[in-house]
Amino acid sequence: MKAMVIHKISKFADDSAPLRQVELPVPEPGPGEIVIKVAACAVCHTELDEIEGRTPPPRLPVVPGHQVVGRVEKMGPSAKRFQAGDRVGVGWIFSSCGTCEFCVSGNENLCPEFRATGRDANGGYAEYMLVHEDYAAPVPSAFSDVEAAPLLCAGAVGYRALRLANLQDGQNLGLSGFGGSNHLVLQTARFLYPRSRIFVFARSPGEQEFALSLGAAWAGDFTRRSPRRLHAIIDTTPVWQPVVEGLRSLAPGGRLVINAIRKEEVDKDSLLKIDYAEHLWMEKEIKSVANVTRRDIAEFLDLAARIPIRPEVQVYPLEQANQALAELKDRKIRGAKVLRI
Ligand SMILES: [Zn+2]
Ligand SMILES: [Zn+2]
């Protein structure tokens, strides 16, 4: 089968085509496992974090990609949850131990043995992928393959971030960064919190217009202060300045949720600009989002179909995965980038 693989850790500035196209054997399912014929896989900023070594794969080469939509091709012994041809999706959670204190309390995303799709096991930048049936989710028919793909990480982890934001209907929500994830969070938040107003911080005028077209009450640059105090902010940017600036707009007792697996080092000195009185005092909180649970994915797919969410996607053939990643690195973003396989 055709696959794009990460074969070494490198900086994008040194190697703008870090993925290599290879031929791999089609995987064979073991007990409880299924093989999926991949139809679409969305591109996530986490792929850049893997390639550039901020969250390096433990073994190379590895097939990246953790927003996978396809159809069940083959079932292993004792796999009985799906039938051949069923459409399923796989997100960032590839497996967890199932027995630790986090797994048994519904926080499998925090499991010390959490394994991530496309980092710790081969993912969806390929014609086929293998997963245990318990970690695949049925995909609602409301979405095409390419529309469904970004729901599995950008959407599901965004939904987790929104849950952790602890917003009440009518409170003001800030979204910092407006790419693959937050354009889905905005649509979700408008449905769940119809009386809340949403304020979007984004760098480019195009992203700001996009946010307003989806119903944001206000959109402006990261350096601006929002016209209203925000009860929660969800930050999806890869850098620090938007966090520091955002804290100024946060209401007393408000919470800023960082939805990123890693932050880049480029502007780390922005953190020195934190003034305790202005940015943190009055019981402001900063919380991170780590990984995703199966419950997040299942609940979000169901919710997305009910809203219904309209993901904005840019489609690329699998062979152009490097180009899609390069554009993501350059922040040439409108909605989510999806590989069609
Ligand atoms: Zn992701
Ligand atoms: Zn566990």
Coordinates of C-alpha atoms and ligand atoms in Angstrom, one line a residue:
M1 CA 0.0 0.0 0.0
K2 CA 1.0 3.6 -0.6
A3 CA 1.9 5.6 2.6
M4 CA 3.6 8.8 3.5
V5 CA 6.0 8.4 6.5
I6 CA 8.0 10.5 8.9
H7 CA 11.5 9.0 8.6
K8 CA 13.6 11.4 10.6
I9 CA 13.2 14.4 13.0
S10 CA 13.9 17.6 11.1
K11 CA 13.1 21.3 11.2
F12 CA 10.7 22.5 8.5
A13 CA 13.1 25.3 7.7
D14 CA 15.7 22.8 6.7
D15 CA 13.5 20.3 5.0
S16 CA 10.2 21.5 3.5
A17 CA 9.3 18.0 2.3
P18 CA 9.8 15.9 5.5
L19 CA 7.5 13.1 4.6
R20 CA 8.6 10.3 2.2
Q21 CA 6.3 8.3 0.0
V22 CA 6.8 4.5 0.5
E23 CA 5.2 1.2 -0.2
L24 CA 4.3 -0.8 2.9
P25 CA 2.5 -4.2 3.3
V26 CA -1.2 -3.9 4.1
P27 CA -1.6 -4.6 7.8
E28 CA -3.2 -7.9 9.0
P29 CA -5.7 -7.7 11.8
G30 CA -5.0 -9.6 15.1
P31 CA -7.6 -10.5 17.7
G32 CA -10.1 -7.7 18.2
E33 CA -8.5 -5.6 15.5
I34 CA -9.9 -4.2 12.2
V35 CA -8.2 -3.0 9.1
I36 CA -9.6 0.2 7.6
K37 CA -9.4 1.2 4.0
V38 CA -8.7 4.9 4.5
A39 CA -10.8 7.4 2.5
A40 CA -9.7 10.7 4.1
C41 CA -7.3 11.9 6.8
A42 CA -7.2 15.4 8.1
V43 CA -3.9 17.3 8.7
C44 CA -3.2 18.5 12.3
H45 CA -0.6 20.8 13.7
T46 CA 0.5 17.9 15.9
E47 CA 2.1 16.4 12.7
L48 CA 4.5 19.4 12.7
D49 CA 5.2 18.8 16.4
E50 CA 6.1 15.2 15.6
I51 CA 8.3 16.0 12.6
E52 CA 10.1 18.8 14.4
G53 CA 10.7 16.7 17.5
R54 CA 8.4 18.5 20.1
T55 CA 6.5 15.3 20.5
P56 CA 8.7 12.8 18.7
P57 CA 7.5 9.3 17.6
P58 CA 9.2 6.6 19.7
R59 CA 10.0 4.7 16.5
L60 CA 10.7 5.8 12.9
P61 CA 9.5 5.5 10.3
V62 CA 5.9 6.0 11.3
V63 CA 2.8 6.8 9.3
P64 CA 1.4 10.0 10.8
G65 CA -2.3 11.1 10.8
H66 CA -4.9 10.8 13.5
Q67 CA -8.1 12.1 11.9
V68 CA -8.9 9.1 9.9
V69 CA -12.1 8.2 8.1
G70 CA -12.6 5.0 6.1
R71 CA -14.4 1.7 5.8
V72 CA -13.8 -1.5 7.6
E73 CA -12.0 -3.8 5.1
K74 CA -11.2 -6.8 7.3
M75 CA -11.8 -8.0 10.8
G76 CA -9.5 -10.0 13.0
P77 CA -10.5 -13.0 15.1
S78 CA -13.2 -12.1 17.7
A79 CA -13.6 -8.6 16.3
K80 CA -17.4 -8.2 16.1
R81 CA -18.3 -4.6 16.7
F82 CA -18.3 -3.7 13.0
Q83 CA -19.1 -5.3 9.7
A84 CA -17.1 -5.1 6.5
G85 CA -18.0 -1.8 4.7
D86 CA -19.0 0.1 7.9
R87 CA -17.7 3.6 7.9
V88 CA -15.6 4.4 10.9
G89 CA -13.3 7.1 12.2
V90 CA -10.1 7.0 14.4
G91 CA -8.9 10.0 16.4
W92 CA -5.7 10.7 18.4
I93 CA -6.4 7.9 21.0
F94 CA -5.1 4.7 19.6
S95 CA -5.1 2.8 22.9
S96 CA -4.9 3.1 26.7
C97 CA -4.3 0.6 29.4
G98 CA -7.9 0.3 30.6
T99 CA -6.9 -0.4 34.2
C100 CA -5.1 2.6 35.7
E101 CA -6.8 5.2 38.0
F102 CA -7.2 7.5 35.0
C103 CA -8.7 4.9 32.7
V104 CA -11.2 3.6 35.2
S105 CA -12.4 7.2 36.1
G106 CA -13.1 8.2 32.5
N107 CA -9.9 10.1 32.0
E108 CA -8.2 7.6 29.7
N109 CA -6.6 10.6 27.9
L110 CA -4.3 11.0 31.0
C111 CA -3.3 7.3 31.0
P112 CA 0.5 6.9 31.4
E113 CA 0.3 4.2 28.7
F114 CA -1.7 6.4 26.3
R115 CA -0.7 5.6 22.8
A116 CA -1.4 8.1 20.0
T117 CA -2.5 7.3 16.5
G118 CA 0.1 8.4 13.9
R119 CA 2.8 8.8 16.6
D120 CA 3.0 5.7 18.7
A121 CA 1.3 3.5 16.0
N122 CA 0.8 3.9 12.3
G123 CA -1.9 6.4 11.4
G124 CA -4.0 7.5 8.4
Y125 CA -1.6 9.0 5.8
A126 CA -1.8 5.7 4.0
E127 CA -4.2 3.5 2.1
Y128 CA -5.0 1.2 5.0
M129 CA -4.6 1.4 8.8
L130 CA -5.0 -1.0 11.7
V131 CA -6.7 -0.3 15.0
H132 CA -8.4 -2.2 17.8
E133 CA -12.2 -2.1 17.2
D134 CA -12.8 -0.5 20.6
Y135 CA -10.9 2.6 19.5
A136 CA -12.8 3.2 16.2
A137 CA -16.0 5.2 16.2
P138 CA -19.0 5.0 13.8
V139 CA -19.2 8.1 11.6
P140 CA -22.6 9.8 11.2
S141 CA -24.0 9.8 7.6
A142 CA -24.5 13.6 7.8
F143 CA -20.9 14.1 6.7
S144 CA -18.9 13.2 3.6
D145 CA -15.5 11.5 4.2
V146 CA -13.5 14.7 3.9
E147 CA -15.9 16.7 6.1
A148 CA -15.9 14.0 8.8
A149 CA -12.1 13.7 9.0
P150 CA -11.4 17.0 10.9
L151 CA -14.2 16.3 13.3
L152 CA -12.0 13.5 14.8
C153 CA -9.3 15.8 16.3
A154 CA -9.8 19.4 15.5
G155 CA -13.5 18.9 16.4
A156 CA -13.3 16.3 19.2
V157 CA -10.4 17.9 21.0
G158 CA -11.9 21.3 20.5
Y159 CA -15.1 19.9 22.1
R160 CA -13.0 18.7 25.0
A161 CA -11.5 22.2 25.3
L162 CA -15.0 23.7 25.3
R163 CA -16.1 21.3 28.1
L164 CA -13.0 22.2 30.1
A165 CA -13.7 25.9 29.6
N166 CA -16.7 25.5 31.9
L167 CA -18.8 28.1 30.2
Q168 CA -22.3 28.9 31.2
D169 CA -24.9 30.0 28.6
G170 CA -24.8 33.8 28.3
Q171 CA -21.1 34.1 29.3
N172 CA -18.6 35.5 26.8
L173 CA -16.3 33.1 25.1
G174 CA -12.9 34.0 23.5
L175 CA -11.3 32.0 20.7
S176 CA -7.6 32.6 20.1
G177 CA -6.5 31.4 16.7
F178 CA -9.0 30.5 14.1
G179 CA -8.0 27.5 12.1
G180 CA -9.0 23.8 11.9
S181 CA -10.2 23.5 15.5
N182 CA -11.7 26.8 16.6
H183 CA -13.9 27.3 13.5
L184 CA -15.6 24.0 14.7
V185 CA -15.6 25.1 18.3
L186 CA -17.4 28.4 17.3
Q187 CA -20.2 26.4 15.6
T188 CA -20.4 24.0 18.6
A189 CA -20.5 26.9 21.1
R190 CA -23.2 28.8 19.3
F191 CA -25.4 25.6 19.5
L192 CA -24.6 24.7 23.1
Y193 CA -24.6 28.3 24.5
P194 CA -27.0 30.3 22.3
R195 CA -27.0 33.4 24.5
S196 CA -23.2 33.6 24.7
R197 CA -21.2 36.0 22.5
I198 CA -18.0 34.8 20.9
F199 CA -14.9 37.0 20.4
V200 CA -12.2 35.8 18.1
F201 CA -8.5 36.7 18.0
A202 CA -6.8 35.9 14.8
R203 CA -3.8 37.3 12.9
S204 CA -5.0 37.6 9.4
P205 CA -8.0 39.7 8.1
G206 CA -9.1 36.6 6.2
E207 CA -9.4 34.5 9.4
Q208 CA -11.2 37.4 11.1
E209 CA -13.7 37.7 8.3
F210 CA -14.2 34.0 8.3
A211 CA -15.0 34.1 12.1
L212 CA -17.5 37.0 11.6
S213 CA -19.2 35.1 8.8
L214 CA -19.7 32.1 11.2
G215 CA -21.4 34.4 13.8
A216 CA -18.6 35.8 15.9
A217 CA -19.6 39.0 17.7
W218 CA -16.2 40.5 17.2
A219 CA -12.8 39.6 15.6
G220 CA -9.5 41.3 16.0
D221 CA -5.7 40.8 16.2
F222 CA -4.1 39.1 19.1
T223 CA -2.7 42.4 20.4
R224 CA -6.2 43.9 20.7
R225 CA -8.2 43.7 23.9
S226 CA -11.7 42.3 23.4
P227 CA -14.5 44.8 23.8
R228 CA -16.0 42.7 26.6
R229 CA -14.4 40.7 29.4
L230 CA -14.2 37.0 28.6
H231 CA -15.3 34.3 30.9
A232 CA -13.3 31.7 29.1
I233 CA -10.8 31.7 26.2
I234 CA -9.7 28.7 24.1
D235 CA -6.2 29.1 22.7
T236 CA -5.2 27.0 19.7
T237 CA -2.2 28.9 18.6
P238 CA 1.3 27.2 18.6
V239 CA 2.9 30.2 20.3
W240 CA 2.9 32.2 23.6
Q241 CA 2.1 35.8 22.8
P242 CA -1.7 35.1 22.3
V243 CA -1.8 33.5 25.8
V244 CA -0.2 36.5 27.4
E245 CA -2.4 39.0 25.5
G246 CA -5.5 36.9 26.1
L247 CA -5.1 36.9 29.9
R248 CA -5.7 40.7 29.8
S249 CA -9.1 40.2 28.4
L250 CA -10.1 37.4 30.8
A251 CA -12.8 38.2 33.4
P252 CA -12.1 37.7 37.1
G253 CA -12.4 34.0 37.8
G254 CA -12.1 33.3 34.1
R255 CA -10.3 30.3 32.6
L256 CA -7.9 30.2 29.6
V257 CA -7.7 26.8 28.1
I258 CA -4.6 26.0 26.0
N259 CA -5.6 23.4 23.3
A260 CA -2.1 22.5 22.1
I261 CA 0.0 19.4 22.6
R262 CA 3.2 21.5 22.6
K263 CA 4.0 25.2 22.3
E264 CA 6.8 26.4 20.0
E265 CA 9.9 28.1 21.5
V266 CA 10.0 31.1 19.0
D267 CA 8.4 33.7 21.3
K268 CA 8.8 32.1 24.7
D269 CA 10.2 35.5 26.0
S270 CA 6.6 36.8 25.7
L271 CA 6.0 35.0 29.0
L272 CA 8.3 37.5 30.8
K273 CA 5.7 40.2 30.0
I274 CA 3.2 38.5 32.3
D275 CA 2.3 41.1 35.0
Y276 CA 0.8 39.3 38.0
A277 CA -1.8 42.0 38.7
E278 CA -2.9 42.5 35.2
H279 CA -2.7 39.0 33.8
L280 CA -3.2 36.5 36.6
W281 CA -4.7 38.0 39.8
M282 CA -8.4 37.8 40.5
E283 CA -8.4 34.0 40.4
K284 CA -7.7 33.7 36.7
E285 CA -6.9 30.1 35.6
I286 CA -4.8 28.6 32.9
K287 CA -5.6 25.0 32.0
S288 CA -4.2 22.7 29.3
V289 CA -6.0 20.1 27.2
A290 CA -4.3 16.7 26.9
N291 CA -5.3 14.2 24.3
V292 CA -8.8 13.0 23.9
T293 CA -11.1 10.2 25.2
R294 CA -13.3 7.9 23.2
R295 CA -16.3 9.6 24.9
D296 CA -15.2 13.0 23.6
I297 CA -15.1 11.6 20.1
A298 CA -18.4 9.7 20.2
E299 CA -20.3 12.6 21.9
F300 CA -18.8 15.2 19.5
L301 CA -19.6 13.2 16.3
D302 CA -23.2 12.9 17.5
L303 CA -23.4 16.6 18.4
A304 CA -21.8 17.6 15.2
A305 CA -24.4 15.8 13.2
R306 CA -27.3 17.4 15.2
I307 CA -26.0 21.0 14.9
P308 CA -25.1 20.2 12.0
I309 CA -21.6 21.5 11.8
R310 CA -20.2 22.5 8.4
P311 CA -16.5 21.9 8.4
E312 CA -14.6 24.1 6.0
V313 CA -12.1 21.8 4.2
Q314 CA -9.3 22.2 1.8
V315 CA -8.6 18.9 0.1
Y316 CA -5.2 17.5 -1.1
P317 CA -4.2 14.2 -2.6
L318 CA -2.2 12.0 -0.3
E319 CA 1.0 12.6 -2.3
Q320 CA 0.7 16.3 -1.5
A321 CA 0.8 15.8 2.2
N322 CA 4.1 17.7 2.4
Q323 CA 2.5 20.7 0.7
A324 CA -0.4 20.7 3.1
L325 CA 2.0 20.6 6.0
A326 CA 4.1 23.4 4.6
E327 CA 1.0 25.6 4.2
L328 CA 0.0 24.8 7.8
K329 CA 3.5 25.7 8.9
D330 CA 3.1 29.0 7.0
R331 CA -0.3 29.5 8.6
K332 CA -2.0 29.5 5.3
I333 CA -5.2 28.3 6.8
R334 CA -8.9 28.5 6.1
G335 CA -10.7 25.7 8.0
A336 CA -9.1 22.3 8.0
K337 CA -6.7 20.6 5.5
V338 CA -7.7 17.1 4.5
L339 CA -5.9 14.4 2.5
R340 CA -8.1 12.3 0.2
I341 CA -6.8 8.8 -0.2
Ligands
ZN1 ZN -4.7 16.6 16.1
ZN2 ZN -4.7 3.7 31.8

